[in-house]
mmCIF file with all atom_site columns, C-alpha atoms in Angstrom:
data_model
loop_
_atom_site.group_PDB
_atom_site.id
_atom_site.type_symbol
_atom_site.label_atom_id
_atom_site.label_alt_id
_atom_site.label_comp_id
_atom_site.label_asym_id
_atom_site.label_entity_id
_atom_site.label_seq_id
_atom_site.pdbx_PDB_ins_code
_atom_site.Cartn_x
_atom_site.Cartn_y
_atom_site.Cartn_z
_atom_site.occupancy
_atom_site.B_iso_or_equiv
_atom_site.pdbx_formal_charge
_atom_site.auth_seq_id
_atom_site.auth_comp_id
_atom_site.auth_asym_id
_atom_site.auth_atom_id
_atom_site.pdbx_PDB_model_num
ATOM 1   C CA . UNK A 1 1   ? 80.305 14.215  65.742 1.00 77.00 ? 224 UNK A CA 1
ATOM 2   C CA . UNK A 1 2   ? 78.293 15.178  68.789 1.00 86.00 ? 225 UNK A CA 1
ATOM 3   C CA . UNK A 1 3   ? 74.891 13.785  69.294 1.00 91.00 ? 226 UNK A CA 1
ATOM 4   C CA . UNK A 1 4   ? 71.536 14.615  71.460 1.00 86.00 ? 227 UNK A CA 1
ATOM 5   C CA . UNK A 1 5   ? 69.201 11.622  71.988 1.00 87.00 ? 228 UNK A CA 1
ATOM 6   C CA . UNK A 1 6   ? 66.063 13.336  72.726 1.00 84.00 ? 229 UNK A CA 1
ATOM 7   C CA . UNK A 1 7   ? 63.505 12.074  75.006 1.00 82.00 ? 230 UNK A CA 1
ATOM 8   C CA . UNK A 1 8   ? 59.905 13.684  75.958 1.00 81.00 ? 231 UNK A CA 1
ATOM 9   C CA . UNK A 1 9   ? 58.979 13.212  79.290 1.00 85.00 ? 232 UNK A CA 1
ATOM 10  C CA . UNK A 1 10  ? 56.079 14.091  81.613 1.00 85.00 ? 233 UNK A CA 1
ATOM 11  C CA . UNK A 1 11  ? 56.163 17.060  84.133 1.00 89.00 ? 234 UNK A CA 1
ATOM 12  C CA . UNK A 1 12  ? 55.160 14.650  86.970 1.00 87.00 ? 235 UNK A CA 1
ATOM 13  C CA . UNK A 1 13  ? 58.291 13.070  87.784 1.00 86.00 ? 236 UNK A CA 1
ATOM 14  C CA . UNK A 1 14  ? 56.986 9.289   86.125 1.00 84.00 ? 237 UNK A CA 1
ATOM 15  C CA . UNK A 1 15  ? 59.666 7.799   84.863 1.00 82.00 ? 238 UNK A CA 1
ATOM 16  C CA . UNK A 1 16  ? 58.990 3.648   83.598 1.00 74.00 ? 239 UNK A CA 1
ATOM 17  C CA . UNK A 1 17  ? 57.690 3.532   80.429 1.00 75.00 ? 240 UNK A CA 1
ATOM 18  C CA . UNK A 1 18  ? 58.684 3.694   76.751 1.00 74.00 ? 241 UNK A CA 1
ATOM 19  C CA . UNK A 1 19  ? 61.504 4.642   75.690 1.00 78.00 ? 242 UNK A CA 1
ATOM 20  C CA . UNK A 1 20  ? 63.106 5.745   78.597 1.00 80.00 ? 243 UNK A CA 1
ATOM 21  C CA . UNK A 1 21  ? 63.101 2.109   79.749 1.00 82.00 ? 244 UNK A CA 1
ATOM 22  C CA . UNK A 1 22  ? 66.029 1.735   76.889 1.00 81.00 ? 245 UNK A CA 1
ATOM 23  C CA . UNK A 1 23  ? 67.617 4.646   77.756 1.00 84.00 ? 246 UNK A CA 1
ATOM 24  C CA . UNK A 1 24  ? 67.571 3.791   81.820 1.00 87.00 ? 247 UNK A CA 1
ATOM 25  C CA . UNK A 1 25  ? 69.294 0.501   80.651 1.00 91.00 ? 248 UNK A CA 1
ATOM 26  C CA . UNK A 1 26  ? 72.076 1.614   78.554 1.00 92.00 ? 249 UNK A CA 1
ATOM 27  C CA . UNK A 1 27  ? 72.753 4.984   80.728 1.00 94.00 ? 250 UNK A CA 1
ATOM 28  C CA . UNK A 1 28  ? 71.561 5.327   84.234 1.00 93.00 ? 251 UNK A CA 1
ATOM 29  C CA . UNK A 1 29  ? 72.310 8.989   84.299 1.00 95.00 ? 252 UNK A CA 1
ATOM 30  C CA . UNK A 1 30  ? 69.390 10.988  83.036 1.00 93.00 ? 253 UNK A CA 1
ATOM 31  C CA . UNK A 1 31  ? 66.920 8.828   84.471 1.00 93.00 ? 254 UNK A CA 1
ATOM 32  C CA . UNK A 1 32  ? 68.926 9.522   87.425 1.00 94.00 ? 255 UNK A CA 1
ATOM 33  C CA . UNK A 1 33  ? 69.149 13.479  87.055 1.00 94.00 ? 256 UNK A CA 1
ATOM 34  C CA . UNK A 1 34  ? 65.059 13.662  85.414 1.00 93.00 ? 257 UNK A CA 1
ATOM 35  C CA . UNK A 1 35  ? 64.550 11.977  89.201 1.00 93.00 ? 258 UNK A CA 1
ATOM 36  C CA . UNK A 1 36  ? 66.714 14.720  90.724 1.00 95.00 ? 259 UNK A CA 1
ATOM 37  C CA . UNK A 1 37  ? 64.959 17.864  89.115 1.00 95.00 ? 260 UNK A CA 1
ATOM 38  C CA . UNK A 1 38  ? 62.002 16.761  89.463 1.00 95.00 ? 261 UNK A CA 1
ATOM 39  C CA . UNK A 1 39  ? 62.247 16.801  93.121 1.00 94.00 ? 262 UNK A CA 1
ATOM 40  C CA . UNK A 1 40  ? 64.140 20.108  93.449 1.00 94.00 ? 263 UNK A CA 1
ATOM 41  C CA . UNK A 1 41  ? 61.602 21.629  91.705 1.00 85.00 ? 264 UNK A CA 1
ATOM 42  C CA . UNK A 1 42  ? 64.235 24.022  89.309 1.00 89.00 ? 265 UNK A CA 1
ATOM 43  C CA . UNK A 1 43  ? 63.405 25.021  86.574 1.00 92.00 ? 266 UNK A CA 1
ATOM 44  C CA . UNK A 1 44  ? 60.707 21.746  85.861 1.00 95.00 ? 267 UNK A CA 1
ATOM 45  C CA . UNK A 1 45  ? 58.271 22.693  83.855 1.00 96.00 ? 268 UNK A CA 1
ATOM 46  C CA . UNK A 1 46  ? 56.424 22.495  80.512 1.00 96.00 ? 269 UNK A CA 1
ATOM 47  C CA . UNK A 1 47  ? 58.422 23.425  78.062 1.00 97.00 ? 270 UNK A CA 1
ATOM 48  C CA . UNK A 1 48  ? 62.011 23.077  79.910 1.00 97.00 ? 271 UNK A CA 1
ATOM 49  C CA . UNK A 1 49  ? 64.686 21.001  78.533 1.00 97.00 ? 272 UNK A CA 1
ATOM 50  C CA . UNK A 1 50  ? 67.783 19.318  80.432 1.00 95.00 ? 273 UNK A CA 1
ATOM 51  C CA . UNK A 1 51  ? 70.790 17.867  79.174 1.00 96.00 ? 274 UNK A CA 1
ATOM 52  C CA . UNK A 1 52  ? 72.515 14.673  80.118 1.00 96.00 ? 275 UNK A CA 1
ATOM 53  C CA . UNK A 1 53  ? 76.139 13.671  79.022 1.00 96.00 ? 276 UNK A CA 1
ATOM 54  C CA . UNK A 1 54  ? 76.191 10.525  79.176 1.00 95.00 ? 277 UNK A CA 1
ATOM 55  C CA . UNK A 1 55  ? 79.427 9.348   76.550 1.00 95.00 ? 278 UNK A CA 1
ATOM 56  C CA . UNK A 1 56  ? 81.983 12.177  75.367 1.00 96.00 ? 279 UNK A CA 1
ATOM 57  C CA . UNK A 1 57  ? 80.104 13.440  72.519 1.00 95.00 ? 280 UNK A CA 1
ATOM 58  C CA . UNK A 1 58  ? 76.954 11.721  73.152 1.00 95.00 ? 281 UNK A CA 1
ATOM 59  C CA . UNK A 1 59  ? 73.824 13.898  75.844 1.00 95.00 ? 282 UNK A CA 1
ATOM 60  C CA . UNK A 1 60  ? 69.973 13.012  76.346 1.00 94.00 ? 283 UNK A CA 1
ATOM 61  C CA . UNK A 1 61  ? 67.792 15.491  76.415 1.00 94.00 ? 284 UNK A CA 1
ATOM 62  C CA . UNK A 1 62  ? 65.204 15.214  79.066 1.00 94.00 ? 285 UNK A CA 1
ATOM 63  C CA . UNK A 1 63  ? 62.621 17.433  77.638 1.00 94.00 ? 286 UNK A CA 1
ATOM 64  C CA . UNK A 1 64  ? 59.189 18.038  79.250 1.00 94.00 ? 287 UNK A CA 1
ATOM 65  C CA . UNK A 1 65  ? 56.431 17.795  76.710 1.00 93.00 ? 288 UNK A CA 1
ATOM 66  C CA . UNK A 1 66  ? 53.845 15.939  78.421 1.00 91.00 ? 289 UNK A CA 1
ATOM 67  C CA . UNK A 1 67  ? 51.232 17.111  81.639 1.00 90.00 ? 290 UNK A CA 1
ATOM 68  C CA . UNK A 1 68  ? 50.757 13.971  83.332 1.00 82.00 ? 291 UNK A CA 1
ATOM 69  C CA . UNK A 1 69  ? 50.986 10.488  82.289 1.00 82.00 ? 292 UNK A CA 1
ATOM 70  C CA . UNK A 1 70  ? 46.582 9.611   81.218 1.00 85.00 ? 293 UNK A CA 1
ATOM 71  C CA . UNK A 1 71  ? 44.257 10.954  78.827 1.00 87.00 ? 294 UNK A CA 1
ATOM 72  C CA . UNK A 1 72  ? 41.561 13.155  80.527 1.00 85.00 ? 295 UNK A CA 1
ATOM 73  C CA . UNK A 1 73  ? 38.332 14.227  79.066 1.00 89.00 ? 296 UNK A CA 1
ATOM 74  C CA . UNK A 1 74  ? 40.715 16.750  77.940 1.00 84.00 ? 297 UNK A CA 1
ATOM 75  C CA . UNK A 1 75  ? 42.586 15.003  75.780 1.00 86.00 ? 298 UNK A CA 1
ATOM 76  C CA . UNK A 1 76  ? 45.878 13.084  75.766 1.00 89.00 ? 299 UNK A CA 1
ATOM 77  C CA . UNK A 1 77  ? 48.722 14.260  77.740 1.00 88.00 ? 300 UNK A CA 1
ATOM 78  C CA . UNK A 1 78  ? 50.902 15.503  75.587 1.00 93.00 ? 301 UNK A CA 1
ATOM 79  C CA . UNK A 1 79  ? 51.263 19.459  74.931 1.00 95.00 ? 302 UNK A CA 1
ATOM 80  C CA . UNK A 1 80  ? 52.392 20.636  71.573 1.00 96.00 ? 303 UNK A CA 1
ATOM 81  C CA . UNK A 1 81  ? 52.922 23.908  72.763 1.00 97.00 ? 304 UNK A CA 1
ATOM 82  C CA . UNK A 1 82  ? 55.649 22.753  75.662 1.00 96.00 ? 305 UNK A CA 1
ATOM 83  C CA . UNK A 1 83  ? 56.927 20.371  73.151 1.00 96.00 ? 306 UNK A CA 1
ATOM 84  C CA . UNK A 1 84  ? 57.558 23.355  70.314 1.00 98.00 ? 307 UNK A CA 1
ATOM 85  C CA . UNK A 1 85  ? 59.505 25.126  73.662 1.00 98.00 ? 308 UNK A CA 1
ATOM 86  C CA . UNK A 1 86  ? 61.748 22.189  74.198 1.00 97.00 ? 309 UNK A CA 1
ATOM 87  C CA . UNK A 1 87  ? 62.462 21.506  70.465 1.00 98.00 ? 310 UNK A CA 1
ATOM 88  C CA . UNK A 1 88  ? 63.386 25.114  70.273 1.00 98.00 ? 311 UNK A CA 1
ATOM 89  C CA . UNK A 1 89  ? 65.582 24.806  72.985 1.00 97.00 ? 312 UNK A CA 1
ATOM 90  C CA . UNK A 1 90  ? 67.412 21.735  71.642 1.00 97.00 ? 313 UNK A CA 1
ATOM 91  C CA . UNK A 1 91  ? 67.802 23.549  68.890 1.00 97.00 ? 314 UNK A CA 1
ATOM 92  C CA . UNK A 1 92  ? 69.729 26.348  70.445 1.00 97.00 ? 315 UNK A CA 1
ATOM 93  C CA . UNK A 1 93  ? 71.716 24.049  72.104 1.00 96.00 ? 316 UNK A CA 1
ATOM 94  C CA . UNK A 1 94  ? 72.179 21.742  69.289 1.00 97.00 ? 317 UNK A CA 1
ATOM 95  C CA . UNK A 1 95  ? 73.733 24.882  67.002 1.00 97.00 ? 318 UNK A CA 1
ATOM 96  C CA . UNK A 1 96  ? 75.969 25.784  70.008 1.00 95.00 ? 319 UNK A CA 1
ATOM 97  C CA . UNK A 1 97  ? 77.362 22.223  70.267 1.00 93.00 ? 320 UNK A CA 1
ATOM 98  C CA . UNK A 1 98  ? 77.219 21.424  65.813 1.00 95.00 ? 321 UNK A CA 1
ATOM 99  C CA . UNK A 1 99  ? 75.382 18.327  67.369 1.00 96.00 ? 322 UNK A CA 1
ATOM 100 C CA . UNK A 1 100 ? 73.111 15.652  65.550 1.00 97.00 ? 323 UNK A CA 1
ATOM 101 C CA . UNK A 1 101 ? 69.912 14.769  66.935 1.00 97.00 ? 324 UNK A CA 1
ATOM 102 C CA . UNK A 1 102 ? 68.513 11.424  67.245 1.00 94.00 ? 325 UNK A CA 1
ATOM 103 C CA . UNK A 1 103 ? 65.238 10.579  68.951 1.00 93.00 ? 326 UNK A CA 1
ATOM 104 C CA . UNK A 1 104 ? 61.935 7.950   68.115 1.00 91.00 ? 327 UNK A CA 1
ATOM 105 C CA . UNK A 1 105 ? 58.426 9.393   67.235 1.00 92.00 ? 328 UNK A CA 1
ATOM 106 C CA . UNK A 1 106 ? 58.486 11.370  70.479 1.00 91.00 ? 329 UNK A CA 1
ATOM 107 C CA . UNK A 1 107 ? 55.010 12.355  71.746 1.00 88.00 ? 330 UNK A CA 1
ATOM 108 C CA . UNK A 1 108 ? 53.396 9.676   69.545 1.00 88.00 ? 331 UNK A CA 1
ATOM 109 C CA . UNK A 1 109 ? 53.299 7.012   71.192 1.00 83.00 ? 332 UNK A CA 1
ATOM 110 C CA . UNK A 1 110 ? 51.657 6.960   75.429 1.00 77.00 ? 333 UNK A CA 1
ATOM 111 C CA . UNK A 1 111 ? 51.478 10.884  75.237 1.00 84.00 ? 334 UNK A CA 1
ATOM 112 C CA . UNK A 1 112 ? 48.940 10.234  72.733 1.00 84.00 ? 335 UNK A CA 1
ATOM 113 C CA . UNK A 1 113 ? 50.325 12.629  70.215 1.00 90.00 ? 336 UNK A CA 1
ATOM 114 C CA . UNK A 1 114 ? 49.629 12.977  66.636 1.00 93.00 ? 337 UNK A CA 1
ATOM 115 C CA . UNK A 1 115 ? 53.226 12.537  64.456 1.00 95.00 ? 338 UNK A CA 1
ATOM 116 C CA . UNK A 1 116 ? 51.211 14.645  62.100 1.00 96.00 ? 339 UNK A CA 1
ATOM 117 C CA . UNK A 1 117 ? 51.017 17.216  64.220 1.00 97.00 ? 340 UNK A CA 1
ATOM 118 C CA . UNK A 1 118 ? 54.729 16.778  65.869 1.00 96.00 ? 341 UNK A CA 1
ATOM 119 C CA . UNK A 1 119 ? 56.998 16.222  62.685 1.00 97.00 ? 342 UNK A CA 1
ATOM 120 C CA . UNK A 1 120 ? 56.038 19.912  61.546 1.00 98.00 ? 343 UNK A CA 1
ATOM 121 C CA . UNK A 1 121 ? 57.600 21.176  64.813 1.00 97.00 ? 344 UNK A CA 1
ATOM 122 C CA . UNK A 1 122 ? 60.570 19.079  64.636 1.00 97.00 ? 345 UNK A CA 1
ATOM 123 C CA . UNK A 1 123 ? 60.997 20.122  60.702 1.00 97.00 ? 346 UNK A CA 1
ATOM 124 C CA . UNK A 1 124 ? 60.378 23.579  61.886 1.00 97.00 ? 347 UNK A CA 1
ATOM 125 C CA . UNK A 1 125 ? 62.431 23.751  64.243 1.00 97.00 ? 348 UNK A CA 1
ATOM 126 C CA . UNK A 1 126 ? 65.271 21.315  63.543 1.00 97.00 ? 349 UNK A CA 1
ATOM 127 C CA . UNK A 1 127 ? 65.829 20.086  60.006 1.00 97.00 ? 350 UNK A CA 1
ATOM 128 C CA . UNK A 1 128 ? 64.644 23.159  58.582 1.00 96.00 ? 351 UNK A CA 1
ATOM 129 C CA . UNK A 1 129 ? 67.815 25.169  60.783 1.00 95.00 ? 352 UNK A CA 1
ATOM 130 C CA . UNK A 1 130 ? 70.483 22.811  59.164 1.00 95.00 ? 353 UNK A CA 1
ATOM 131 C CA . UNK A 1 131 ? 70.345 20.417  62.010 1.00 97.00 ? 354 UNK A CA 1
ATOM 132 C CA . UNK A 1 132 ? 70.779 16.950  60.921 1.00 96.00 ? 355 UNK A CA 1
ATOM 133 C CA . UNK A 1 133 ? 67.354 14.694  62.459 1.00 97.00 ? 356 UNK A CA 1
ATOM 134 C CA . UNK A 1 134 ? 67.284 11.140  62.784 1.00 96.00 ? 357 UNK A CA 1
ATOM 135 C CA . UNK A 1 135 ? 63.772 9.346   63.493 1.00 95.00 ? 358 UNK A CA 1
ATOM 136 C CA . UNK A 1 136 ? 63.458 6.148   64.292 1.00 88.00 ? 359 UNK A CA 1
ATOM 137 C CA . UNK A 1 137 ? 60.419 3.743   64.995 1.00 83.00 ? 360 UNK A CA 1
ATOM 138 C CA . UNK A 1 138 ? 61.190 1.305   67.912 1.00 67.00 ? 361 UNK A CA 1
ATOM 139 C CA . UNK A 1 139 ? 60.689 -2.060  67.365 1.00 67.00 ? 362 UNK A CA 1
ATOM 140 C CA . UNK A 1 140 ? 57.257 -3.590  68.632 1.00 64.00 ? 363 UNK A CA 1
ATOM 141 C CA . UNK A 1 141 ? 57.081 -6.178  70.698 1.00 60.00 ? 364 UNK A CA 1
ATOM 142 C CA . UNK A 1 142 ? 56.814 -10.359 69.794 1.00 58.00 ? 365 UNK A CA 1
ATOM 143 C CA . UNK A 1 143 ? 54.629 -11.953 71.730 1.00 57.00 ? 366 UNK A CA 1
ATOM 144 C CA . UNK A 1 144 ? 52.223 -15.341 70.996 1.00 54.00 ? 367 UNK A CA 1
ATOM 145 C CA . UNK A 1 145 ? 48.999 -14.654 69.820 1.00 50.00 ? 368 UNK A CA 1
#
């Protein structure tokens, strides 16, 4: 079965932290290509998607949710408008290719998002379109206390 393993990312090229740092280690590609369009300037934007194949059946999808990488007296960085863009895109992409999806709480974590606010898009857009979702929570990290 093909899978995505979707990402969010920010639209200022910063690529170090969270989960990416798992992805960069198992496949050096999309960190790789995020790095590349970022600096041609195609097509990056809020709301654009990219997609990485990475294994025969397996992609990443580099999608950019997120304007910048702090919280402002705006709020926190992530945009739930862009992010309902790039879901919808995966989506379209996901139908073309009968792929699975597979991502963590995207957007919840340093964007500052609220899951209660992001698992309606995903169900809208996603699950409830016959695509099969997987979330997963990343494991925290040990340390001494």
């Amino acid at each position: 079965m093909r899978q995505f393993e979707a990402g969010k990312c920010n639209d200022m090229g910063g690529w170090g932290k969270g989960f990416v740092l798992a992805l960069s280690r198992r496949w050096p590609q999309p960190e790789a290509d995020y790095r590349d369009w970022h600096r041609s300037g195609n097509d990056f934007h809020l709301g654009a998607i990219r997609l990485v194949q990475v294994e025969p059946t397996l992609w990443v999808a580099n999608m950019i949710g997120q304007h910048g990488v702090r919280s402002t007296k705006d709020g926190p960085p992530i945009r739930y408008e862009a992010l309902d863009r790039c879901l919808s895109a995966l989506r379209d992409e996901a139908l073309n290719l009968h792929a699975s999806i597979h991502m963590p709480r995207i957007g919840a974590g340093l964007a500052g998002g609220s899951w209660d606010r992001i698992e309606p898009l995903i169900l809208q857009q996603l699950t409830e379109r016959d695509i099969t979702v997987t979330v997963y929570d990343l494991p925290q990290p040990c340390g001494l206390y």
